[in-house]
Amino acid sequence: MGQNYLDVKAKFIRGFSDKTRLQILECIKNGEKTVSQIVEELQGNQSNISQHLACLKGCGIIVGRQEGKYIYYSLRNEKIKEMLELFDEVLNQVQTEVAQCDSHLY
């Protein structure tokens, strides 16, 4: 594994490392939604949500499909959904340690 590969891998993983982005991913995990639907469900700010959607799209985690004047966002594929479910599974096993961890840089 070369350094460049690890840099790209770290960028990809950072796509999952924000609370708002995780909320967006959970929101679209079971089906595509427009920005307006995501904003309404998360009770967020459209500008902020749009920036996070751009990040997720840029990281290859989600895709957008244009239909008329709307863009529908969804997970890139079933593997991303499986990864989110695996995160939940692993977190359930280590939740106490993670909650108590204060040694990581944020």
mmCIF file with all atom_site columns, C-alpha atoms in Angstrom:
data_model
loop_
_atom_site.group_PDB
_atom_site.id
_atom_site.type_symbol
_atom_site.label_atom_id
_atom_site.label_alt_id
_atom_site.label_comp_id
_atom_site.label_asym_id
_atom_site.label_entity_id
_atom_site.label_seq_id
_atom_site.pdbx_PDB_ins_code
_atom_site.Cartn_x
_atom_site.Cartn_y
_atom_site.Cartn_z
_atom_site.occupancy
_atom_site.B_iso_or_equiv
_atom_site.pdbx_formal_charge
_atom_site.auth_seq_id
_atom_site.auth_comp_id
_atom_site.auth_asym_id
_atom_site.auth_atom_id
_atom_site.pdbx_PDB_model_num
ATOM 1   C CA . MET A 1 1   ? 0.000   0.000  0.000   1.00 0.00 ? 1   MET A CA 1
ATOM 2   C CA . GLY A 1 2   ? 1.552   3.239  -1.129  1.00 0.00 ? 2   GLY A CA 1
ATOM 3   C CA . GLN A 1 3   ? 1.400   6.587  0.637   1.00 0.00 ? 3   GLN A CA 1
ATOM 4   C CA . ASN A 1 4   ? -0.902  8.020  -2.041  1.00 0.00 ? 4   ASN A CA 1
ATOM 5   C CA . TYR A 1 5   ? -3.383  5.176  -1.515  1.00 0.00 ? 5   TYR A CA 1
ATOM 6   C CA . LEU A 1 6   ? -3.399  5.808  2.229   1.00 0.00 ? 6   LEU A CA 1
ATOM 7   C CA . ASP A 1 7   ? -3.930  9.547  1.667   1.00 0.00 ? 7   ASP A CA 1
ATOM 8   C CA . VAL A 1 8   ? -6.939  8.827  -0.547  1.00 0.00 ? 8   VAL A CA 1
ATOM 9   C CA . LYS A 1 9   ? -8.246  6.273  1.941   1.00 0.00 ? 9   LYS A CA 1
ATOM 10  C CA . ALA A 1 10  ? -7.961  8.811  4.788   1.00 0.00 ? 10  ALA A CA 1
ATOM 11  C CA . LYS A 1 11  ? -9.872  11.382 2.677   1.00 0.00 ? 11  LYS A CA 1
ATOM 12  C CA . PHE A 1 12  ? -12.621 8.839  2.024   1.00 0.00 ? 12  PHE A CA 1
ATOM 13  C CA . ILE A 1 13  ? -12.920 7.956  5.708   1.00 0.00 ? 13  ILE A CA 1
ATOM 14  C CA . ARG A 1 14  ? -13.042 11.664 6.652   1.00 0.00 ? 14  ARG A CA 1
ATOM 15  C CA . GLY A 1 15  ? -16.223 11.837 4.576   1.00 0.00 ? 15  GLY A CA 1
ATOM 16  C CA . PHE A 1 16  ? -17.886 9.839  7.359   1.00 0.00 ? 16  PHE A CA 1
ATOM 17  C CA . SER A 1 17  ? -16.327 11.803 10.217  1.00 0.00 ? 17  SER A CA 1
ATOM 18  C CA . ASP A 1 18  ? -18.844 14.607 10.652  1.00 0.00 ? 18  ASP A CA 1
ATOM 19  C CA . LYS A 1 19  ? -22.102 14.429 12.606  1.00 0.00 ? 19  LYS A CA 1
ATOM 20  C CA . THR A 1 20  ? -24.115 16.288 9.954   1.00 0.00 ? 20  THR A CA 1
ATOM 21  C CA . ARG A 1 21  ? -22.772 14.082 7.176   1.00 0.00 ? 21  ARG A CA 1
ATOM 22  C CA . LEU A 1 22  ? -23.671 10.985 9.198   1.00 0.00 ? 22  LEU A CA 1
ATOM 23  C CA . GLN A 1 23  ? -27.185 12.389 9.706   1.00 0.00 ? 23  GLN A CA 1
ATOM 24  C CA . ILE A 1 24  ? -27.481 12.923 5.951   1.00 0.00 ? 24  ILE A CA 1
ATOM 25  C CA . LEU A 1 25  ? -26.303 9.383  5.246   1.00 0.00 ? 25  LEU A CA 1
ATOM 26  C CA . GLU A 1 26  ? -28.815 7.953  7.721   1.00 0.00 ? 26  GLU A CA 1
ATOM 27  C CA . CYS A 1 27  ? -31.505 10.120 6.123   1.00 0.00 ? 27  CYS A CA 1
ATOM 28  C CA . ILE A 1 28  ? -30.889 8.732  2.623   1.00 0.00 ? 28  ILE A CA 1
ATOM 29  C CA . LYS A 1 29  ? -29.835 5.226  3.647   1.00 0.00 ? 29  LYS A CA 1
ATOM 30  C CA . ASN A 1 30  ? -33.153 3.701  2.615   1.00 0.00 ? 30  ASN A CA 1
ATOM 31  C CA . GLY A 1 31  ? -33.941 5.841  -0.401  1.00 0.00 ? 31  GLY A CA 1
ATOM 32  C CA . GLU A 1 32  ? -33.108 8.942  -2.359  1.00 0.00 ? 32  GLU A CA 1
ATOM 33  C CA . LYS A 1 33  ? -34.193 12.410 -1.255  1.00 0.00 ? 33  LYS A CA 1
ATOM 34  C CA . THR A 1 34  ? -33.934 15.994 -2.451  1.00 0.00 ? 34  THR A CA 1
ATOM 35  C CA . VAL A 1 35  ? -32.017 18.686 -0.578  1.00 0.00 ? 35  VAL A CA 1
ATOM 36  C CA . SER A 1 36  ? -35.328 20.135 0.633   1.00 0.00 ? 36  SER A CA 1
ATOM 37  C CA . GLN A 1 37  ? -36.443 16.775 2.017   1.00 0.00 ? 37  GLN A CA 1
ATOM 38  C CA . ILE A 1 38  ? -33.093 16.291 3.776   1.00 0.00 ? 38  ILE A CA 1
ATOM 39  C CA . VAL A 1 39  ? -33.159 19.835 5.207   1.00 0.00 ? 39  VAL A CA 1
ATOM 40  C CA . GLU A 1 40  ? -36.696 19.305 6.482   1.00 0.00 ? 40  GLU A CA 1
ATOM 41  C CA . GLU A 1 41  ? -35.949 15.910 8.025   1.00 0.00 ? 41  GLU A CA 1
ATOM 42  C CA . LEU A 1 42  ? -32.754 17.114 9.719   1.00 0.00 ? 42  LEU A CA 1
ATOM 43  C CA . GLN A 1 43  ? -34.218 20.529 10.549  1.00 0.00 ? 43  GLN A CA 1
ATOM 44  C CA . GLY A 1 44  ? -30.993 21.998 9.244   1.00 0.00 ? 44  GLY A CA 1
ATOM 45  C CA . ASN A 1 45  ? -29.783 24.961 7.243   1.00 0.00 ? 45  ASN A CA 1
ATOM 46  C CA . GLN A 1 46  ? -29.982 24.475 3.461   1.00 0.00 ? 46  GLN A CA 1
ATOM 47  C CA . SER A 1 47  ? -26.600 26.083 2.794   1.00 0.00 ? 47  SER A CA 1
ATOM 48  C CA . ASN A 1 48  ? -24.890 23.902 5.409   1.00 0.00 ? 48  ASN A CA 1
ATOM 49  C CA . ILE A 1 49  ? -26.618 20.716 4.203   1.00 0.00 ? 49  ILE A CA 1
ATOM 50  C CA . SER A 1 50  ? -25.681 21.527 0.599   1.00 0.00 ? 50  SER A CA 1
ATOM 51  C CA . GLN A 1 51  ? -22.011 21.930 1.567   1.00 0.00 ? 51  GLN A CA 1
ATOM 52  C CA . HIS A 1 52  ? -22.034 18.552 3.296   1.00 0.00 ? 52  HIS A CA 1
ATOM 53  C CA . LEU A 1 53  ? -23.790 16.939 0.317   1.00 0.00 ? 53  LEU A CA 1
ATOM 54  C CA . ALA A 1 54  ? -21.049 18.345 -1.937  1.00 0.00 ? 54  ALA A CA 1
ATOM 55  C CA . CYS A 1 55  ? -18.418 16.839 0.365   1.00 0.00 ? 55  CYS A CA 1
ATOM 56  C CA . LEU A 1 56  ? -20.124 13.439 0.394   1.00 0.00 ? 56  LEU A CA 1
ATOM 57  C CA . LYS A 1 57  ? -20.494 13.518 -3.373  1.00 0.00 ? 57  LYS A CA 1
ATOM 58  C CA . GLY A 1 58  ? -16.883 14.615 -3.823  1.00 0.00 ? 58  GLY A CA 1
ATOM 59  C CA . CYS A 1 59  ? -15.749 11.708 -1.642  1.00 0.00 ? 59  CYS A CA 1
ATOM 60  C CA . GLY A 1 60  ? -17.701 9.268  -3.819  1.00 0.00 ? 60  GLY A CA 1
ATOM 61  C CA . ILE A 1 61  ? -20.028 8.270  -0.971  1.00 0.00 ? 61  ILE A CA 1
ATOM 62  C CA . ILE A 1 62  ? -23.257 9.567  -2.524  1.00 0.00 ? 62  ILE A CA 1
ATOM 63  C CA . VAL A 1 63  ? -24.562 10.316 -6.013  1.00 0.00 ? 63  VAL A CA 1
ATOM 64  C CA . GLY A 1 64  ? -27.054 12.837 -7.333  1.00 0.00 ? 64  GLY A CA 1
ATOM 65  C CA . ARG A 1 65  ? -29.682 12.211 -9.992  1.00 0.00 ? 65  ARG A CA 1
ATOM 66  C CA . GLN A 1 66  ? -31.272 15.190 -11.740 1.00 0.00 ? 66  GLN A CA 1
ATOM 67  C CA . GLU A 1 67  ? -34.993 15.032 -12.423 1.00 0.00 ? 67  GLU A CA 1
ATOM 68  C CA . GLY A 1 68  ? -36.448 18.296 -13.663 1.00 0.00 ? 68  GLY A CA 1
ATOM 69  C CA . LYS A 1 69  ? -35.355 21.047 -11.313 1.00 0.00 ? 69  LYS A CA 1
ATOM 70  C CA . TYR A 1 70  ? -34.624 18.630 -8.453  1.00 0.00 ? 70  TYR A CA 1
ATOM 71  C CA . ILE A 1 71  ? -31.533 16.601 -7.635  1.00 0.00 ? 71  ILE A CA 1
ATOM 72  C CA . TYR A 1 72  ? -32.192 13.370 -5.782  1.00 0.00 ? 72  TYR A CA 1
ATOM 73  C CA . TYR A 1 73  ? -29.350 12.198 -3.559  1.00 0.00 ? 73  TYR A CA 1
ATOM 74  C CA . SER A 1 74  ? -28.727 8.581  -2.634  1.00 0.00 ? 74  SER A CA 1
ATOM 75  C CA . LEU A 1 75  ? -25.926 6.350  -1.399  1.00 0.00 ? 75  LEU A CA 1
ATOM 76  C CA . ARG A 1 76  ? -23.527 5.399  -4.176  1.00 0.00 ? 76  ARG A CA 1
ATOM 77  C CA . ASN A 1 77  ? -24.288 1.716  -3.838  1.00 0.00 ? 77  ASN A CA 1
ATOM 78  C CA . GLU A 1 78  ? -25.320 -1.086 -1.495  1.00 0.00 ? 78  GLU A CA 1
ATOM 79  C CA . LYS A 1 79  ? -21.745 -1.441 -0.175  1.00 0.00 ? 79  LYS A CA 1
ATOM 80  C CA . ILE A 1 80  ? -21.936 2.056  1.381   1.00 0.00 ? 80  ILE A CA 1
ATOM 81  C CA . LYS A 1 81  ? -25.182 1.045  3.102   1.00 0.00 ? 81  LYS A CA 1
ATOM 82  C CA . GLU A 1 82  ? -23.520 -2.143 4.357   1.00 0.00 ? 82  GLU A CA 1
ATOM 83  C CA . MET A 1 83  ? -20.601 -0.068 5.638   1.00 0.00 ? 83  MET A CA 1
ATOM 84  C CA . LEU A 1 84  ? -22.952 2.210  7.605   1.00 0.00 ? 84  LEU A CA 1
ATOM 85  C CA . GLU A 1 85  ? -24.624 -0.860 9.108   1.00 0.00 ? 85  GLU A CA 1
ATOM 86  C CA . LEU A 1 86  ? -21.201 -2.326 9.950   1.00 0.00 ? 86  LEU A CA 1
ATOM 87  C CA . PHE A 1 87  ? -20.211 0.954  11.666  1.00 0.00 ? 87  PHE A CA 1
ATOM 88  C CA . ASP A 1 88  ? -23.320 0.597  13.851  1.00 0.00 ? 88  ASP A CA 1
ATOM 89  C CA . GLU A 1 89  ? -22.521 -3.026 14.615  1.00 0.00 ? 89  GLU A CA 1
ATOM 90  C CA . VAL A 1 90  ? -18.940 -2.294 15.646  1.00 0.00 ? 90  VAL A CA 1
ATOM 91  C CA . LEU A 1 91  ? -19.947 0.845  17.570  1.00 0.00 ? 91  LEU A CA 1
ATOM 92  C CA . ASN A 1 92  ? -22.407 -1.203 19.619  1.00 0.00 ? 92  ASN A CA 1
ATOM 93  C CA . GLN A 1 93  ? -19.438 -3.327 20.730  1.00 0.00 ? 93  GLN A CA 1
ATOM 94  C CA . VAL A 1 94  ? -17.087 -0.441 21.568  1.00 0.00 ? 94  VAL A CA 1
ATOM 95  C CA . GLN A 1 95  ? -19.485 2.386  22.443  1.00 0.00 ? 95  GLN A CA 1
ATOM 96  C CA . THR A 1 96  ? -18.383 2.707  26.085  1.00 0.00 ? 96  THR A CA 1
ATOM 97  C CA . GLU A 1 97  ? -14.705 2.973  25.191  1.00 0.00 ? 97  GLU A CA 1
ATOM 98  C CA . VAL A 1 98  ? -15.370 5.473  22.403  1.00 0.00 ? 98  VAL A CA 1
ATOM 99  C CA . ALA A 1 99  ? -17.533 7.644  24.689  1.00 0.00 ? 99  ALA A CA 1
ATOM 100 C CA . GLN A 1 100 ? -14.724 7.744  27.269  1.00 0.00 ? 100 GLN A CA 1
ATOM 101 C CA . CYS A 1 101 ? -11.931 8.315  24.760  1.00 0.00 ? 101 CYS A CA 1
ATOM 102 C CA . ASP A 1 102 ? -10.339 11.741 25.022  1.00 0.00 ? 102 ASP A CA 1
ATOM 103 C CA . SER A 1 103 ? -6.996  10.964 23.397  1.00 0.00 ? 103 SER A CA 1
ATOM 104 C CA . HIS A 1 104 ? -8.035  11.486 19.787  1.00 0.00 ? 104 HIS A CA 1
ATOM 105 C CA . LEU A 1 105 ? -7.524  14.710 17.893  1.00 0.00 ? 105 LEU A CA 1
ATOM 106 C CA . TYR A 1 106 ? -10.786 16.095 16.597  1.00 0.00 ? 106 TYR A CA 1
#
